[in-house]
Coordinates of C-alpha atoms and ligand atoms in Angstrom, one line a residue:
V20 CA 200.5 171.6 108.6
I21 CA 198.2 171.3 111.6
L22 CA 194.9 173.0 111.1
E23 CA 192.8 174.2 114.0
T24 CA 189.3 172.8 113.6
I25 CA 186.2 172.1 115.6
V26 CA 185.4 168.4 115.9
T27 CA 182.1 166.8 116.7
T28 CA 181.8 163.3 118.0
R29 CA 179.0 161.3 119.6
D30 CA 178.8 159.1 122.7
A31 CA 177.1 155.7 122.7
G32 CA 173.9 157.4 123.8
G33 CA 174.0 159.7 120.7
R34 CA 174.9 162.9 122.6
V35 CA 177.0 165.3 120.5
N36 CA 180.2 166.7 121.8
V37 CA 181.9 169.7 120.3
A38 CA 185.6 170.5 120.8
P39 CA 188.5 172.4 119.1
M40 CA 191.2 170.0 117.9
G41 CA 194.3 170.4 115.7
V42 CA 194.3 168.0 112.7
V43 CA 196.5 167.1 109.8
D44 CA 194.6 166.8 106.6
Q45 CA 196.4 164.3 104.3
G46 CA 193.7 164.2 101.6
D47 CA 192.2 160.8 101.9
A48 CA 193.1 160.6 105.6
V49 CA 193.0 163.0 108.6
I50 CA 195.1 162.6 111.8
L51 CA 193.7 163.6 115.1
R52 CA 195.7 163.8 118.3
P53 CA 193.3 164.0 121.3
Y54 CA 194.5 163.8 124.9
R55 CA 193.2 160.8 126.6
E56 CA 191.2 162.7 129.2
T57 CA 189.1 164.4 126.5
T58 CA 185.5 163.5 125.8
T59 CA 186.5 163.6 122.1
Y60 CA 188.9 160.7 122.7
R61 CA 186.5 158.6 124.7
N62 CA 183.7 159.2 122.1
L63 CA 186.0 158.2 119.2
L64 CA 186.6 154.8 121.0
A65 CA 182.9 154.3 121.6
V66 CA 181.5 155.6 118.3
P67 CA 184.3 155.7 115.7
Y68 CA 183.2 158.6 113.6
A69 CA 183.8 162.4 113.6
V70 CA 183.0 165.5 111.7
I71 CA 185.9 168.0 111.4
H72 CA 184.9 171.6 110.7
L73 CA 186.7 174.7 109.4
I74 CA 184.9 177.6 111.2
D75 CA 185.8 181.2 111.2
D76 CA 183.8 182.2 114.3
T77 CA 186.4 182.0 117.0
A78 CA 183.8 182.4 119.8
I79 CA 182.9 178.7 119.0
Y80 CA 186.5 177.7 119.7
A81 CA 186.5 179.4 123.1
R82 CA 183.0 178.4 124.2
S83 CA 183.3 174.7 123.1
A84 CA 186.7 174.3 124.7
L85 CA 186.0 176.1 128.0
G86 CA 182.3 175.5 128.7
E87 CA 179.1 174.0 127.6
Y88 CA 178.4 174.9 124.1
E89 CA 174.9 174.3 122.7
A90 CA 175.7 173.8 119.0
E91 CA 173.2 174.0 116.2
W92 CA 173.8 171.0 114.0
V93 CA 172.3 168.8 111.2
P94 CA 173.0 165.1 110.6
A95 CA 176.1 164.4 108.6
A96 CA 175.7 163.0 105.0
A97 CA 177.8 159.9 105.1
V98 CA 178.6 159.1 108.8
P99 CA 176.5 158.9 112.0
G100 CA 177.7 162.4 113.0
A101 CA 176.8 166.0 113.4
V102 CA 177.6 168.9 111.0
L103 CA 177.6 172.3 112.7
T104 CA 175.5 174.8 110.8
A105 CA 178.2 177.5 111.6
A106 CA 180.8 175.6 109.6
C107 CA 182.4 177.0 106.4
S108 CA 183.3 173.5 105.3
W109 CA 183.6 170.1 106.9
I110 CA 185.1 166.6 106.6
E111 CA 183.2 163.5 107.6
V112 CA 185.5 160.7 108.8
S113 CA 185.6 157.2 110.2
V114 CA 188.3 155.9 112.6
A115 CA 190.7 153.7 110.7
G116 CA 193.3 153.0 113.4
R117 CA 194.9 154.4 116.5
E118 CA 198.2 154.5 118.3
E119 CA 198.3 155.0 122.1
S120 CA 202.0 155.0 123.1
E121 CA 202.0 158.7 124.1
E122 CA 200.0 161.0 126.4
R123 CA 198.0 162.0 123.3
A124 CA 196.6 159.3 121.2
T125 CA 197.2 159.4 117.4
I126 CA 194.0 158.6 115.6
R127 CA 194.1 158.0 111.9
C128 CA 190.8 158.6 110.2
Q129 CA 189.5 157.8 106.7
V130 CA 187.8 160.6 104.8
V131 CA 184.3 159.5 103.8
H132 CA 182.8 162.8 102.6
R133 CA 183.7 166.5 102.3
G134 CA 181.0 169.3 102.5
R135 CA 180.9 173.0 102.2
Y136 CA 178.5 175.8 103.1
R137 CA 180.5 179.0 102.3
D138 CA 183.9 180.6 102.0
F139 CA 186.2 180.9 105.0
V140 CA 186.3 184.6 105.8
G141 CA 189.7 184.5 107.4
Y142 CA 191.3 185.5 110.7
N143 CA 192.7 188.8 111.9
R144 CA 195.0 189.4 114.8
A145 CA 192.2 189.5 117.3
R146 CA 190.8 186.2 116.2
N147 CA 194.3 184.6 116.3
A148 CA 194.7 186.0 119.8
I149 CA 191.5 184.4 120.9
L150 CA 192.6 181.0 119.6
E151 CA 195.9 181.4 121.5
A152 CA 194.2 182.6 124.7
T153 CA 191.7 179.7 124.5
I154 CA 194.6 177.2 124.2
L155 CA 196.3 178.8 127.2
A156 CA 193.0 178.7 129.1
T157 CA 192.6 175.0 128.5
R158 CA 196.0 174.6 130.2
T159 CA 195.3 176.8 133.2
R160 CA 195.9 173.9 135.7
F161 CA 199.3 173.0 134.2
L162 CA 200.9 176.4 133.4
P163 CA 202.8 178.6 135.9
V164 CA 200.2 181.1 136.9
D165 CA 202.3 184.2 136.4
D166 CA 203.4 183.2 132.9
L167 CA 199.8 182.4 132.1
W168 CA 198.5 185.9 133.2
R169 CA 201.4 187.7 131.4
D170 CA 200.6 185.9 128.1
L171 CA 196.8 186.4 128.5
R172 CA 197.2 190.2 129.2
R173 CA 199.4 190.5 126.0
L174 CA 196.7 188.7 124.0
E175 CA 194.0 190.9 125.6
V176 CA 195.7 194.0 124.3
I177 CA 195.7 192.6 120.8
V178 CA 192.0 191.8 121.0
A179 CA 191.2 195.3 122.4
K180 CA 193.2 196.9 119.5
C181 CA 192.2 194.7 116.6
G182 CA 188.8 193.1 117.5
D183 CA 185.2 194.2 117.4
Q184 CA 182.6 193.8 120.1
P185 CA 182.1 190.0 119.6
E186 CA 185.9 189.4 119.9
R187 CA 186.1 191.5 123.1
E188 CA 183.2 189.6 124.6
T189 CA 184.8 186.3 123.8
M190 CA 188.1 187.4 125.3
A191 CA 186.3 188.5 128.4
F192 CA 184.7 185.0 128.6
V193 CA 188.1 183.4 128.3
M194 CA 189.6 185.6 131.1
E195 CA 186.7 184.9 133.4
H196 CA 187.2 181.2 132.9
V197 CA 190.9 181.4 133.8
R198 CA 190.1 183.6 136.8
R199 CA 187.6 181.0 138.0
V200 CA 189.8 178.0 137.4
A201 CA 193.1 179.6 138.6
G202 CA 191.2 180.9 141.7
D203 CA 189.8 177.4 142.4
Q204 CA 193.3 176.0 142.1
R205 CA 194.7 178.4 144.7
A206 CA 191.8 177.7 147.0
T207 CA 192.4 174.0 146.7
S208 CA 196.1 174.2 147.3
R209 CA 195.5 176.2 150.5
S210 CA 193.1 173.6 152.0
Ligands
FMN24 C1 192.8 175.8 118.7 C2 192.8 174.7 119.7 C3 193.4 173.4 119.3 C4 193.3 172.4 120.2 N1 193.9 171.2 119.8 C5 193.8 170.1 120.6 C6 194.3 168.8 120.2 O1 194.8 168.6 119.1 N2 194.2 167.8 121.1 C7 193.6 167.9 122.3 O2 193.5 166.9 123.0 N3 193.1 169.1 122.7 C8 193.2 170.2 121.9 N4 192.7 171.4 122.3 C9 192.2 171.5 123.7 C10 190.8 170.9 123.7 O3 189.9 171.5 122.8 C11 190.2 171.0 125.1 O4 190.9 170.3 126.0 C12 188.7 170.6 125.2 O5 188.2 171.0 126.4 C13 188.5 169.1 125.0 O6 187.1 169.0 124.9 P1 186.4 167.6 125.1 O7 186.8 167.0 126.4 O8 184.9 167.9 125.0 O9 186.8 166.7 124.0 C14 192.7 172.5 121.5 C15 192.2 173.7 121.8 C16 192.2 174.8 121.0 C17 191.5 176.1 121.4

């Protein structure tokens, strides 16, 4: 099963990057599949360590995927990496091998350490909808714009119905991002 997680990596200068990534947890190994244009991918080549977090605050997924996210973190225990203080639990890994035959790289990582702060509270429909909306928003440039808005509006209804104020604010942030990027795209194609 693919788990949706938040991955921290570092560049050669030590700067921490935070991004949502799906991973497969195999026990002593974890598989990551980053697109090659992501900072996560470039960082994993430069500094072959990552920290993979289970986090129940979905705002972190949206904000780290779609904008600059200033994360609070502490040094990892067993790798030169960053553990987010918002994490429920985390896995510290080192890159063991990679395969690059597809658009997405397959990066096999060795588990070095597992840590835990607290229980994972769980998701409700609004939080699931935010994850789905965030994934759509990361694909704004590739998806047919009418399909994109139809799907986002459907998810917005779920967030309005099942979410609290923080979820509504996060959904508004996602919609604003798509409006800006889709708008830019139309402006560019006219010029
Ligand atoms: C729940 C979720 C799962 C995602 N999984 C992946 C993934 O497995 N691989 C990938 O390349 N991008 C994935 N993305 C999209 C990246 O998070 C997004 O492109 C992000 O901007 C990459 O950040 P970076 O360039 O800082 O690494 C996912 C996004 C979300 C919201």
